Coordinates of C-alpha atoms and ligand atoms in Angstrom, one line a residue:
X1 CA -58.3 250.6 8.5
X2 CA -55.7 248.6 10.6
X3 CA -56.1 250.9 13.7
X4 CA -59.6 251.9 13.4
X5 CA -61.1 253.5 17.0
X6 CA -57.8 252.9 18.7
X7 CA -56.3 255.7 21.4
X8 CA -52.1 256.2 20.6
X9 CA -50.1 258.2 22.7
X10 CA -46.8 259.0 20.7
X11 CA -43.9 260.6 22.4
X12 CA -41.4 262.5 20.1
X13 CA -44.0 263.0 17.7
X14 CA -42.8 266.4 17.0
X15 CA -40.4 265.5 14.4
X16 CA -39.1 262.5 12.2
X17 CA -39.9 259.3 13.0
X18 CA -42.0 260.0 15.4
X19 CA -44.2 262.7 13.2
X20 CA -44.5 259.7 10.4
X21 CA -45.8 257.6 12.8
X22 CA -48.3 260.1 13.8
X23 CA -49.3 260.7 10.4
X24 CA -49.4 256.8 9.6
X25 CA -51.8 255.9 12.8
X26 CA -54.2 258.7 11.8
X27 CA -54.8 257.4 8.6
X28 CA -55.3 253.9 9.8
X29 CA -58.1 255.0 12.0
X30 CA -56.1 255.9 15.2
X31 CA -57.2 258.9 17.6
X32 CA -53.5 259.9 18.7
X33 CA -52.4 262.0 21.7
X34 CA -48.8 263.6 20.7
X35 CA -46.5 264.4 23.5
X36 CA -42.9 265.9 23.0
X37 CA -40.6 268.3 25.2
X38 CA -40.8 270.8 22.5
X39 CA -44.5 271.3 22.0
X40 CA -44.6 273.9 19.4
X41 CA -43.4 270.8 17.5
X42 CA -46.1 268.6 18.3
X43 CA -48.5 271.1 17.2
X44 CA -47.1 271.5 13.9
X45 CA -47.3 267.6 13.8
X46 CA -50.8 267.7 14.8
X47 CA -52.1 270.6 12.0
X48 CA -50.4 267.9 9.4
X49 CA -53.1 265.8 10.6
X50 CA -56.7 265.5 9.0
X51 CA -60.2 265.3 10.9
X52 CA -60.4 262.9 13.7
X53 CA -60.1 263.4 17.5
X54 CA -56.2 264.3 17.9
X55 CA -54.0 266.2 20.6
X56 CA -50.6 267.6 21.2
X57 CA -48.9 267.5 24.4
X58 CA -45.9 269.4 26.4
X59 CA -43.9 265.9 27.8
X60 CA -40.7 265.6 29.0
X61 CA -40.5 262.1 29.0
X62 CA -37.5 262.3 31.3
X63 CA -39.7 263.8 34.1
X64 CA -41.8 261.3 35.4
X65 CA -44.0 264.0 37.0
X66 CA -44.2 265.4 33.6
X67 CA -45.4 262.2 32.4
X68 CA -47.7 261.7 34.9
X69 CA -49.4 265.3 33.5
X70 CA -49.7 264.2 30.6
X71 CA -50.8 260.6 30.9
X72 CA -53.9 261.9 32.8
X73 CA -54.9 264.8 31.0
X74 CA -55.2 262.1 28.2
X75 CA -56.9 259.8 30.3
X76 CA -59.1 262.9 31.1
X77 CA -59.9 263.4 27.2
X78 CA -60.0 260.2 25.6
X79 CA -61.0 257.5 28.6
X80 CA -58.4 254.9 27.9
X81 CA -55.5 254.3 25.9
X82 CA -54.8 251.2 23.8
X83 CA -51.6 252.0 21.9
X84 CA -48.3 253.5 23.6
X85 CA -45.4 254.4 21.1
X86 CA -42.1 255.3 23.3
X87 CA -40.4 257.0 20.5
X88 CA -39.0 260.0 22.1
X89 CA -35.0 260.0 22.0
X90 CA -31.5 261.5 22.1
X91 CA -28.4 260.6 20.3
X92 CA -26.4 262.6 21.8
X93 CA -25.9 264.8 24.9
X94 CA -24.0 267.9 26.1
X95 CA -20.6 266.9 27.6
X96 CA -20.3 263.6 26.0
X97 CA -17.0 264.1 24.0
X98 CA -19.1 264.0 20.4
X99 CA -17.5 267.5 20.2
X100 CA -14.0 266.5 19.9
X101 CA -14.9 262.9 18.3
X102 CA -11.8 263.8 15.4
X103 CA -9.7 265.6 18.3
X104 CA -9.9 262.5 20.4
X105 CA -9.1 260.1 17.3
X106 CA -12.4 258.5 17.7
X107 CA -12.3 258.1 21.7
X108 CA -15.6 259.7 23.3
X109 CA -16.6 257.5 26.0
X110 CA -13.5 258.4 28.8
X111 CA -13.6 262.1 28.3
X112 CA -18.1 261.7 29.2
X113 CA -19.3 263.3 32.2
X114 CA -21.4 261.5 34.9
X115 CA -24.3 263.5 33.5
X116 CA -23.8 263.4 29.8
X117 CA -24.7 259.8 30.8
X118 CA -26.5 259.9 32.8
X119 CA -29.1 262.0 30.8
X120 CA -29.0 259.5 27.7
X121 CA -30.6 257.2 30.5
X122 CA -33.1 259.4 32.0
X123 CA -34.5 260.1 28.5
X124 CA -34.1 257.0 26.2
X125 CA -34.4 254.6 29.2
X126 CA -36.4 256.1 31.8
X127 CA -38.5 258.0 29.8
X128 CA -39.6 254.2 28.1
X129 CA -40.1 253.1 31.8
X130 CA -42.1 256.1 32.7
X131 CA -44.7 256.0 29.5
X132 CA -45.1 252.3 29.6
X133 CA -46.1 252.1 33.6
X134 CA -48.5 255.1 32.9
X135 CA -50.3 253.6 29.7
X136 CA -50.0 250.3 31.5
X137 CA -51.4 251.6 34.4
X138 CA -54.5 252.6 32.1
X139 CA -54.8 249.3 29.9
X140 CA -55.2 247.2 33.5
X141 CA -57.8 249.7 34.4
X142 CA -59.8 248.6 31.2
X143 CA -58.9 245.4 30.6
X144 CA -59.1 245.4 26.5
X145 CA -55.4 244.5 26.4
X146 CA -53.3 246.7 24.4
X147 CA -49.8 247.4 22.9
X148 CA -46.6 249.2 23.7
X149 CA -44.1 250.0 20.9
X150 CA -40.7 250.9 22.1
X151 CA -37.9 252.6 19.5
X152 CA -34.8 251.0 20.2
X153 CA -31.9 251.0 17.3
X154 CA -29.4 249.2 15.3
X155 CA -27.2 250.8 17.6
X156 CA -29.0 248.9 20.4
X157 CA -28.3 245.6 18.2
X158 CA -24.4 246.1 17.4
X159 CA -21.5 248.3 17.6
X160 CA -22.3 251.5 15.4
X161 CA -22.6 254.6 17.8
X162 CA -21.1 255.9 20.5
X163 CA -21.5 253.6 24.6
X164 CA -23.6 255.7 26.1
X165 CA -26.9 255.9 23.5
X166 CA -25.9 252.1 22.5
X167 CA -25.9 251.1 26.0
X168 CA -29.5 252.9 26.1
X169 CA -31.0 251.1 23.0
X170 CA -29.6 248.1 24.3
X171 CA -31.5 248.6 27.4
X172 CA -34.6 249.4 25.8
X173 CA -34.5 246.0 24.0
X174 CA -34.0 244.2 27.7
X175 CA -37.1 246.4 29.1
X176 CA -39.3 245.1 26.2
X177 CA -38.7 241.5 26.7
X178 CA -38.8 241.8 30.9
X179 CA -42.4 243.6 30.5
X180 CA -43.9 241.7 27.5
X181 CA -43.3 238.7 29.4
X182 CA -44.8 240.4 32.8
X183 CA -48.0 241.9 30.5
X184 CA -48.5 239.1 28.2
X185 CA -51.2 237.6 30.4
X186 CA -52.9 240.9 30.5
X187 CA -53.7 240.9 26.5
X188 CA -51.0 243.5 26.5
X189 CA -47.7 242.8 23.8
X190 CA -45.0 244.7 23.8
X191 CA -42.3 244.7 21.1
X192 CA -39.2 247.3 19.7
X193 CA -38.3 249.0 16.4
X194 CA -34.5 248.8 16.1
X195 CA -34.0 251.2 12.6
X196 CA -31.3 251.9 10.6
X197 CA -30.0 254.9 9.6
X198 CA -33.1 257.1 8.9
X199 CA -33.6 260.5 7.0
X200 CA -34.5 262.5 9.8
X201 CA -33.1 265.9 11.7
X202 CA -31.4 263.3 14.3
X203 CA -29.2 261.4 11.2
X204 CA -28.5 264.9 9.8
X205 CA -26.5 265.8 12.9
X206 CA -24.0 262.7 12.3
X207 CA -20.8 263.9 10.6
X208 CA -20.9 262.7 6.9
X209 CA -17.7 261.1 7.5
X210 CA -19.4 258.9 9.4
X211 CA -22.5 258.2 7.5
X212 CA -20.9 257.3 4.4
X213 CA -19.2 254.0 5.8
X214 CA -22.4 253.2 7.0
X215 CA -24.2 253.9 3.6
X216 CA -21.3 251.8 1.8
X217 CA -22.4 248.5 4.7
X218 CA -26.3 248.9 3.3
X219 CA -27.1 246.8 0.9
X220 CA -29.9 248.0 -0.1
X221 CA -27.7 251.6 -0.9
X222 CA -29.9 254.0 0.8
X223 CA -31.1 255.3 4.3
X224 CA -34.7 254.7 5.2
X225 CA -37.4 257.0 5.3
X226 CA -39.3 257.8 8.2
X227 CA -42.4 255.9 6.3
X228 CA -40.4 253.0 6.7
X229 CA -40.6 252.8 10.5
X230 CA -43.4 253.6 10.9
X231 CA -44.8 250.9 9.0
X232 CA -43.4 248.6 11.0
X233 CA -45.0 250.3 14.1
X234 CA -48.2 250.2 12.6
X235 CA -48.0 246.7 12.2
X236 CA -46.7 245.8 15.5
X237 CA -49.8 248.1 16.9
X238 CA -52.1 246.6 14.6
X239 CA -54.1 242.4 15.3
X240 CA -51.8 241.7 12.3
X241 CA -49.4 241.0 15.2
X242 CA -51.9 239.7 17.6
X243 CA -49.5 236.8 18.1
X244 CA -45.9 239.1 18.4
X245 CA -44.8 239.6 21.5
X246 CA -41.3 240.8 23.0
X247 CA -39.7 240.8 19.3
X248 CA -37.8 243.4 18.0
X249 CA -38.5 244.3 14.4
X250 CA -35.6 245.9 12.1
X251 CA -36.3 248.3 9.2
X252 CA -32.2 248.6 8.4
X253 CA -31.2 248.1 4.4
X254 CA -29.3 245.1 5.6
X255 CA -27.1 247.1 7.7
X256 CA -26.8 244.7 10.4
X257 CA -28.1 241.0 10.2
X258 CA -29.2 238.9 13.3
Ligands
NAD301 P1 -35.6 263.5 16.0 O1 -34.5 264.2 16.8 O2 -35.9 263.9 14.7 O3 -36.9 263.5 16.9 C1 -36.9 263.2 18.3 C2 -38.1 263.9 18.9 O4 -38.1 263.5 20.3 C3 -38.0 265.4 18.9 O5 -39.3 266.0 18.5 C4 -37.7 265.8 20.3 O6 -38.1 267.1 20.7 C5 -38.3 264.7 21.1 N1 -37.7 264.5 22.4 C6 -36.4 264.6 22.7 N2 -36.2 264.5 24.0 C7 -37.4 264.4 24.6 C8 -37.9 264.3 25.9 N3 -37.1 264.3 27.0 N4 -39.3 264.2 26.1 C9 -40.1 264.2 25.0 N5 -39.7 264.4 23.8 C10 -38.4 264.4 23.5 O7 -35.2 262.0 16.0 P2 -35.7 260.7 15.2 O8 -34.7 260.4 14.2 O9 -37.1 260.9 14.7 O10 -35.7 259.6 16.3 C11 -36.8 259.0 16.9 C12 -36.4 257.8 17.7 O11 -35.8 256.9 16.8 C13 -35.4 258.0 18.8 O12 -35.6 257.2 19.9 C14 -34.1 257.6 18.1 O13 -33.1 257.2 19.0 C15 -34.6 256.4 17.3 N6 -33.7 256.1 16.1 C16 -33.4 257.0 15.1 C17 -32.6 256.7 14.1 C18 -32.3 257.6 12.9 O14 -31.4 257.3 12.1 N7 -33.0 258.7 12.8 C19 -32.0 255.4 14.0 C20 -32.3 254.5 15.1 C21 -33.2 254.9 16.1

């Protein structure tokens, strides 16, 4: 098994990707801790889960006192952590214009509030920030090394969602580089998942008008599965990518090519 013995903390692991994930480091071996801001959800994730020693955990990833919470009650349980997955995310946010996307002929961006922005930020940004110092904090402590996977996007890569969660995946990709390079002498990698379009309650939200011209620019003619990333976040967790540092990694059907 690719993850045998290791200690994961997954946040968002309540539904799509980050569930799949879940599901996939179990099997390899993993012992995973699953924090979400909806935490019914993370314990249906974790009764999809067989034998081994697993958690769910209330985390608003946005809160860094929430994180805090959580980060130690794990430490509490488990000792250390090895893996951190910063998969919790929004695509969109209440007073952002998405609501009058047609209306507006496209135009969301100059009809967004201060805090429809802000809050993409707080949780796609600073809630990567806040998970990474915490399971940093833990893998210094321990010195065994470790490995942060942070969920960035196409969107993060090129123009194909609206400024404010592209400007937030793009940001993601920046913090990944800036603290695999600061970590790297600790044993600790850190690299991003930048996906596609993926079958998950977060693409069903998007208008099918939208999706189809994205479907049409896939050549391989089909959105991904949840499987699919997580895969790739398995491998980038895993000593098959002992040597992969501050790389992004992206599961996309060709969609975009760089
Ligand atoms: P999803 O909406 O199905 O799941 C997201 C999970 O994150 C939910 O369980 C939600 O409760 C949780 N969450 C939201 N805000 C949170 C917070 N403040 N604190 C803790 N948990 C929070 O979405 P998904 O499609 O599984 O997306 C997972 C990640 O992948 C996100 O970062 C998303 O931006 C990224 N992504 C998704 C796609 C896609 O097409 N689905 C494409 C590219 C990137």
């Amino acid at each position: 098994m690719r993850l045998e013995g290791r200690i994961a903390v997954i946040t968002g692991a309540g539904s799509g990707i980050g569930r799949a994930i879940a599901l996939a480091f179990a099997r390899e071996g993993a012992s995973v801790a699953l924090l979400d801001v909806r935490e019914a959800a993370a314990q249906q994730t974790l009764a999809l889960l067989g034998p081994g020693k697993h958690s769910a955990l209330l985390c608003d990833v946005a809160d860094g006192a929430s994180v805090v919470r959580a980060f130690d009650a794990i430490d509490a349980s488990y000792g250390r952590i090895d893996v951190v997955v910063n998969n919790a995310g929004i695509d969109t946010t209440p007073g952002d214009g998405m609501d009058k996307l047609i209306e507006n002929r496209g135009l969301v961006t100059p009809f967004m509030s201060d805090a429809a922005f802000q809050r993409m930020l707080a949780v796609n940004v600073f809630g990567v920030f806040a998970c990474t110092r915490e399971g940093v904090r833990r893998m210094l402590r321990e010195q065994r090394g470790g490995a942060i996977v942070n969920m960035s996007s196409v969107a993060g890569l090129s123009a194909l969602a609206v400024a404010h969660y592209s400007a937030s995946k793009s940001a993601v990709l920046g913090f990944t580089r800036a603290t695999a390079r600061e970590f790297g002498p600790h044993g600790i990698r850190v690299n991003a998942i930048c996906p596609g379009v993926i079958d998950t309650p977060m693409a069903a939200r998007v208008p099918e008008a939208a999706m189809k011209p994205l479907l049409a620019a896939t050549p391989l003619r089909r959105i991904g599965q949840p499987e699919d990333i997580a895969n790739a976040a398995v491998y980038l967790a895993s000593d098959e990518a002992s040597f992969v540092t501050g790389q992004w990694l992206s599961p996309n059907g060709g969609l975009v090519m760089c």
